[in-house]
PDB file of C-alpha atoms in Angstrom:
ATOM      1  CA  MET V   1      -9.935   4.298 -14.393  1.00 72.00           C
ATOM      2  CA  GLY V   2     -12.763   4.157 -11.888  1.00 69.00           C
ATOM      3  CA  ALA V   3     -11.251   1.305  -9.862  1.00 70.00           C
ATOM      4  CA  GLY V   4      -8.784   1.047  -7.027  1.00 69.00           C
ATOM      5  CA  SER V   5     -10.491   3.112  -4.332  1.00 71.00           C
ATOM      6  CA  GLY V   6      -9.088   2.083  -0.965  1.00 70.00           C
ATOM      7  CA  GLU V   7      -6.536  -0.298  -2.471  1.00 76.00           C
ATOM      8  CA  ALA V   8      -2.950  -0.284  -1.199  1.00 77.00           C
ATOM      9  CA  PHE V   9       0.120  -1.187  -3.228  1.00 81.00           C
ATOM     10  CA  ASP V  10       3.786  -1.540  -2.346  1.00 82.00           C
ATOM     11  CA  PHE V  11       5.564   1.483  -3.765  1.00 85.00           C
ATOM     12  CA  ASP V  12       9.284   1.904  -4.311  1.00 84.00           C
ATOM     13  CA  LEU V  13      10.015   5.470  -5.407  1.00 85.00           C
ATOM     14  CA  ASP V  14      13.352   4.558  -7.013  1.00 85.00           C
ATOM     15  CA  VAL V  15      11.854   1.711  -9.045  1.00 88.00           C
ATOM     16  CA  PHE V  16       8.946   3.945 -10.124  1.00 90.00           C
ATOM     17  CA  CYS V  17      11.275   6.759 -11.179  1.00 91.00           C
ATOM     18  CA  GLY V  18      13.568   4.372 -13.039  1.00 91.00           C
ATOM     19  CA  ARG V  19      10.659   2.792 -14.906  1.00 93.00           C
ATOM     20  CA  PHE V  20       9.290   6.136 -16.102  1.00 94.00           C
ATOM     21  CA  ASN V  21      12.660   7.911 -16.414  1.00 95.00           C
ATOM     22  CA  LEU V  22      11.786  10.492 -13.759  1.00 93.00           C
ATOM     23  CA  LYS V  23      13.815  12.072 -10.963  1.00 92.00           C
ATOM     24  CA  PRO V  24      12.840  11.265  -7.336  1.00 89.00           C
ATOM     25  CA  VAL V  25      13.465  14.897  -6.360  1.00 90.00           C
ATOM     26  CA  VAL V  26      10.606  15.869  -8.712  1.00 90.00           C
ATOM     27  CA  VAL V  27       8.248  12.916  -8.109  1.00 90.00           C
ATOM     28  CA  TYR V  28       8.277  12.962  -4.298  1.00 89.00           C
ATOM     29  CA  PRO V  29       6.902  16.521  -3.938  1.00 87.00           C
ATOM     30  CA  VAL V  30       4.195  15.706  -6.494  1.00 87.00           C
ATOM     31  CA  LEU V  31       3.167  12.661  -4.464  1.00 89.00           C
ATOM     32  CA  LYS V  32       3.035  14.806  -1.324  1.00 87.00           C
ATOM     33  CA  LYS V  33       0.801  17.314  -3.169  1.00 84.00           C
ATOM     34  CA  LEU V  34      -1.525  14.510  -4.259  1.00 84.00           C
ATOM     35  CA  GLU V  35      -1.633  13.440  -0.623  1.00 86.00           C
ATOM     36  CA  GLU V  36      -2.420  17.008   0.507  1.00 84.00           C
ATOM     37  CA  PHE V  37      -5.366  17.073  -1.895  1.00 81.00           C
ATOM     38  CA  GLY V  38      -6.682  13.790  -0.450  1.00 82.00           C
ATOM     39  CA  LEU V  39      -6.182  11.731  -3.592  1.00 83.00           C
ATOM     40  CA  ILE V  40      -3.623   9.262  -2.211  1.00 85.00           C
ATOM     41  CA  LEU V  41      -2.013   8.235   1.061  1.00 84.00           C
ATOM     42  CA  LEU V  42       1.709   7.671   1.038  1.00 82.00           C
ATOM     43  CA  ASN V  43       2.888   5.401   3.843  1.00 79.00           C
ATOM     44  CA  GLU V  44       6.627   5.731   3.836  1.00 74.00           C
ATOM     45  CA  GLY V  45       7.427   2.372   5.351  1.00 67.00           C
ATOM     46  CA  PHE V  46       5.697   0.685   8.232  1.00 67.00           C
ATOM     47  CA  HIS V  47       5.191  -2.874   9.348  1.00 72.00           C
ATOM     48  CA  ARG V  48       2.054  -4.391   7.881  1.00 77.00           C
ATOM     49  CA  PRO V  49       1.323  -7.878   9.241  1.00 85.00           C
ATOM     50  CA  SER V  50       0.355 -10.813   7.031  1.00 89.00           C
ATOM     51  CA  ARG V  51      -3.322 -11.081   6.117  1.00 89.00           C
ATOM     52  CA  VAL V  52      -5.508 -13.818   4.643  1.00 92.00           C
ATOM     53  CA  HIS V  53      -9.027 -13.865   3.197  1.00 91.00           C
ATOM     54  CA  PHE V  54     -10.814 -16.909   1.715  1.00 90.00           C
ATOM     55  CA  GLN V  55     -12.080 -16.048  -1.776  1.00 87.00           C
ATOM     56  CA  ILE V  56     -14.454 -18.990  -2.111  1.00 87.00           C
ATOM     57  CA  ASP V  57     -17.260 -20.297   0.101  1.00 86.00           C
ATOM     58  CA  LYS V  58     -17.019 -23.070   2.708  1.00 87.00           C
ATOM     59  CA  LYS V  59     -18.506 -25.731   0.408  1.00 89.00           C
ATOM     60  CA  LYS V  60     -15.891 -25.134  -2.299  1.00 90.00           C
ATOM     61  CA  ILE V  61     -13.118 -25.075   0.318  1.00 88.00           C
ATOM     62  CA  TYR V  62     -14.287 -28.487   1.559  1.00 89.00           C
ATOM     63  CA  GLU V  63     -14.341 -29.853  -2.012  1.00 90.00           C
ATOM     64  CA  PHE V  64     -10.822 -28.509  -2.518  1.00 90.00           C
ATOM     65  CA  GLN V  65      -9.624 -30.120   0.731  1.00 88.00           C
ATOM     66  CA  VAL V  66     -10.993 -33.515  -0.332  1.00 90.00           C
ATOM     67  CA  ALA V  67      -9.339 -33.242  -3.759  1.00 90.00           C
ATOM     68  CA  ASN V  68      -6.030 -31.833  -2.430  1.00 89.00           C
ATOM     69  CA  GLU V  69      -4.986 -33.582   0.777  1.00 90.00           C
ATOM     70  CA  LEU V  70      -1.680 -31.700   0.852  1.00 90.00           C
ATOM     71  CA  PHE V  71      -3.425 -28.427   1.729  1.00 91.00           C
ATOM     72  CA  ASP V  72      -6.007 -29.918   4.121  1.00 91.00           C
ATOM     73  CA  PRO V  73      -3.953 -29.497   7.342  1.00 92.00           C
ATOM     74  CA  LEU V  74      -3.159 -25.845   6.567  1.00 93.00           C
ATOM     75  CA  ILE V  75      -6.769 -24.950   5.721  1.00 92.00           C
ATOM     76  CA  LYS V  76      -8.084 -26.699   8.852  1.00 92.00           C
ATOM     77  CA  THR V  77      -5.485 -24.976  11.033  1.00 93.00           C
ATOM     78  CA  LEU V  78      -6.299 -21.554   9.591  1.00 93.00           C
ATOM     79  CA  MET V  79     -10.005 -22.096  10.265  1.00 91.00           C
ATOM     80  CA  ARG V  80      -9.347 -23.370  13.815  1.00 92.00           C
ATOM     81  CA  LEU V  81      -7.030 -20.486  14.674  1.00 92.00           C
ATOM     82  CA  TYR V  82      -8.855 -17.642  12.928  1.00 91.00           C
ATOM     83  CA  GLY V  83     -12.450 -18.811  12.482  1.00 88.00           C
ATOM     84  CA  ALA V  84     -15.153 -18.126   9.938  1.00 85.00           C
ATOM     85  CA  GLU V  85     -14.201 -14.441   9.693  1.00 89.00           C
ATOM     86  CA  LEU V  86     -11.672 -15.588   7.085  1.00 89.00           C
ATOM     87  CA  PHE V  87     -14.613 -15.862   4.669  1.00 88.00           C
ATOM     88  CA  SER V  88     -15.922 -12.353   5.257  1.00 86.00           C
ATOM     89  CA  ASP V  89     -12.870 -10.157   5.739  1.00 85.00           C
ATOM     90  CA  PHE V  90      -9.075 -10.001   5.740  1.00 86.00           C
ATOM     91  CA  ILE V  91      -7.708 -11.454   8.980  1.00 89.00           C
ATOM     92  CA  VAL V  92      -4.248 -10.715  10.363  1.00 91.00           C
ATOM     93  CA  ILE V  93      -2.375 -13.972  10.786  1.00 92.00           C
ATOM     94  CA  SER V  94       0.941 -15.106  12.186  1.00 91.00           C
ATOM     95  CA  GLU V  95       2.773 -17.579   9.973  1.00 92.00           C
ATOM     96  CA  ASN V  96       4.870 -18.493  13.041  1.00 92.00           C
ATOM     97  CA  HIS V  97       1.746 -19.433  15.014  1.00 92.00           C
ATOM     98  CA  VAL V  98       0.397 -21.527  12.128  1.00 93.00           C
ATOM     99  CA  ALA V  99       3.806 -23.196  11.642  1.00 93.00           C
ATOM    100  CA  ASN V 100       4.036 -24.049  15.350  1.00 92.00           C
ATOM    101  CA  SER V 101       0.541 -25.547  15.266  1.00 92.00           C
ATOM    102  CA  LEU V 102       1.427 -27.733  12.280  1.00 93.00           C
ATOM    103  CA  LYS V 103       4.998 -28.376  13.432  1.00 93.00           C
ATOM    104  CA  ILE V 104       6.506 -27.354  10.090  1.00 93.00           C
ATOM    105  CA  SER V 105       8.750 -24.471   9.039  1.00 93.00           C
ATOM    106  CA  VAL V 106       7.527 -20.920   8.583  1.00 92.00           C
ATOM    107  CA  ASN V 107       8.946 -20.931   5.042  1.00 93.00           C
ATOM    108  CA  GLU V 108       6.843 -23.979   4.222  1.00 94.00           C
ATOM    109  CA  ILE V 109       3.701 -22.214   5.523  1.00 93.00           C
ATOM    110  CA  LYS V 110       4.480 -19.148   3.420  1.00 94.00           C
ATOM    111  CA  LYS V 111       5.075 -21.328   0.362  1.00 94.00           C
ATOM    112  CA  GLU V 112       1.733 -23.138   0.839  1.00 94.00           C
ATOM    113  CA  LEU V 113      -0.126 -19.849   1.400  1.00 93.00           C
ATOM    114  CA  ARG V 114       1.394 -18.423  -1.797  1.00 93.00           C
ATOM    115  CA  ARG V 115       0.311 -21.575  -3.657  1.00 93.00           C
ATOM    116  CA  LEU V 116      -3.271 -21.226  -2.299  1.00 92.00           C
ATOM    117  CA  HIS V 117      -3.152 -17.609  -3.443  1.00 91.00           C
ATOM    118  CA  GLU V 118      -2.046 -18.652  -6.942  1.00 90.00           C
ATOM    119  CA  LEU V 119      -4.913 -21.190  -7.036  1.00 90.00           C
ATOM    120  CA  GLN V 120      -7.263 -18.288  -6.140  1.00 87.00           C
ATOM    121  CA  LEU V 121      -8.599 -19.962  -2.993  1.00 89.00           C
ATOM    122  CA  VAL V 122      -7.276 -17.276  -0.683  1.00 89.00           C
ATOM    123  CA  ILE V 123      -5.926 -13.780  -0.951  1.00 89.00           C
ATOM    124  CA  TYR V 124      -2.635 -13.879   0.929  1.00 89.00           C
ATOM    125  CA  GLU V 125      -0.813 -10.645   1.673  1.00 86.00           C
ATOM    126  CA  PRO V 126       2.528 -11.436   3.308  1.00 87.00           C
ATOM    127  CA  ALA V 127       3.945  -9.124   5.959  1.00 85.00           C
ATOM    128  CA  SER V 128       5.762  -6.132   4.556  1.00 80.00           C
ATOM    129  CA  ASP V 129       7.835  -3.187   5.717  1.00 78.00           C
ATOM    130  CA  ASN V 130       7.756  -1.583   2.265  1.00 76.00           C
ATOM    131  CA  PRO V 131       6.364   1.873   1.637  1.00 84.00           C
ATOM    132  CA  GLN V 132       2.852   1.796   0.248  1.00 82.00           C
ATOM    133  CA  ILE V 133       0.613   4.021  -1.789  1.00 85.00           C
ATOM    134  CA  VAL V 134      -3.125   3.932  -1.113  1.00 82.00           C
ATOM    135  CA  PHE V 135      -5.655   5.233  -3.627  1.00 82.00           C
ATOM    136  CA  VAL V 136      -8.215   7.208  -1.610  1.00 82.00           C
ATOM    137  CA  ILE V 137     -10.540   7.783  -4.555  1.00 80.00           C
ATOM    138  CA  PRO V 138     -11.048   5.687  -7.698  1.00 78.00           C
ATOM    139  CA  ARG V 139      -8.339   6.150 -10.310  1.00 75.00           C
ATOM    140  CA  GLN V 140      -8.933   9.183 -12.512  1.00 76.00           C
ATOM    141  CA  ASP V 141      -7.735  10.417 -15.863  1.00 78.00           C
ATOM    142  CA  ALA V 142      -5.011  13.020 -15.222  1.00 72.00           C
ATOM    143  CA  ASP V 143      -7.123  15.727 -16.872  1.00 74.00           C
ATOM    144  CA  ARG V 144     -10.064  14.984 -14.561  1.00 73.00           C
ATOM    145  CA  LEU V 145      -8.317  14.891 -11.172  1.00 74.00           C
ATOM    146  CA  PRO V 146     -10.458  16.670  -8.585  1.00 72.00           C
ATOM    147  CA  ILE V 147      -7.844  19.304  -7.746  1.00 74.00           C
ATOM    148  CA  GLU V 148      -8.973  22.841  -6.987  1.00 73.00           C
ATOM    149  CA  LYS V 149      -6.722  24.770  -9.362  1.00 75.00           C
ATOM    150  CA  LYS V 150      -7.265  28.093  -7.557  1.00 80.00           C
ATOM    151  CA  GLU V 151      -6.114  26.586  -4.257  1.00 77.00           C
ATOM    152  CA  PHE V 152      -3.131  25.002  -5.984  1.00 73.00           C
ATOM    153  CA  GLU V 153      -2.172  28.348  -7.575  1.00 83.00           C
ATOM    154  CA  SER V 154      -2.571  30.175  -4.255  1.00 85.00           C
ATOM    155  CA  ARG V 155      -0.236  27.661  -2.548  1.00 80.00           C
ATOM    156  CA  ARG V 156       2.230  28.030  -5.397  1.00 82.00           C
ATOM    157  CA  LYS V 157       2.251  31.839  -5.026  1.00 91.00           C
ATOM    158  CA  LEU V 158       2.769  31.509  -1.261  1.00 90.00           C
ATOM    159  CA  HIS V 159       5.788  29.246  -1.810  1.00 88.00           C
ATOM    160  CA  PHE V 160       7.296  31.722  -4.295  1.00 91.00           C
ATOM    161  CA  TYR V 161       6.648  34.606  -1.855  1.00 93.00           C
ATOM    162  CA  LYS V 162       8.482  32.726   0.918  1.00 93.00           C
ATOM    163  CA  MET V 163      11.324  31.870  -1.441  1.00 93.00           C
ATOM    164  CA  GLU V 164      11.693  35.516  -2.493  1.00 93.00           C
ATOM    165  CA  ALA V 165      11.668  36.601   1.175  1.00 90.00           C
ATOM    166  CA  MET V 166      14.529  34.180   1.928  1.00 89.00           C
ATOM    167  CA  ILE V 167      16.525  35.438  -1.073  1.00 90.00           C
ATOM    168  CA  ASP V 168      15.986  39.073   0.012  1.00 87.00           C
ATOM    169  CA  TYR V 169      17.107  38.192   3.531  1.00 84.00           C
ATOM    170  CA  GLY V 170      20.260  36.492   2.259  1.00 83.00           C
ATOM    171  CA  GLU V 171      21.173  39.285  -0.162  1.00 84.00           C
ATOM    172  CA  GLN V 172      20.524  42.118   2.274  1.00 81.00           C
ATOM    173  CA  THR V 173      23.685  44.199   2.878  1.00 80.00           C
ATOM    174  CA  HIS V 174      22.510  47.565   4.223  1.00 79.00           C
ATOM    175  CA  ARG V 175      21.471  46.561   7.783  1.00 75.00           C
ATOM    176  CA  CYS V 176      22.170  43.915  10.417  1.00 72.00           C
ATOM    177  CA  ARG V 177      20.334  40.646   9.734  1.00 66.00           C
ATOM    178  CA  THR V 178      19.498  40.084  13.411  1.00 68.00           C
ATOM    179  CA  GLN V 179      17.464  43.331  13.390  1.00 67.00           C
TER     180      GLN V 179
END
């Protein structure tokens, strides 16, 4: 609780429902309600390009390069192509562009970036087309969610009113429905 504001996570509704023994037909509307109240954003699948951010400073990167020659070409290429902004923010990268510069396969670049991520030198977020959930506010205890209960109840009553109106329309037998 209290963390996660602005963080995005891949989210597979079916996996989530299976893990917690819930039904997607119930969970999806709840997620949409949480989105309506501004607590989360639900991105239902879009292309997010790969991003990289150096977690350590330039001096420690240099020390790492000297001690680990295998990663030196990749680190130098990233800095040449994307500059010092890698140290201050996430930068969108193209593994294809890096691979072409180093004349090695894209899979090899991805493997080396994942290894640098595991070593906690960089944060590497590979490209994804998966749906994502973004926490707009810090995580809250379920009992303390900032949901206006009166507004929620008013929306609920409106939905029931509309549902009753549709049932009345469908069951009507004493006059023409087009009137």
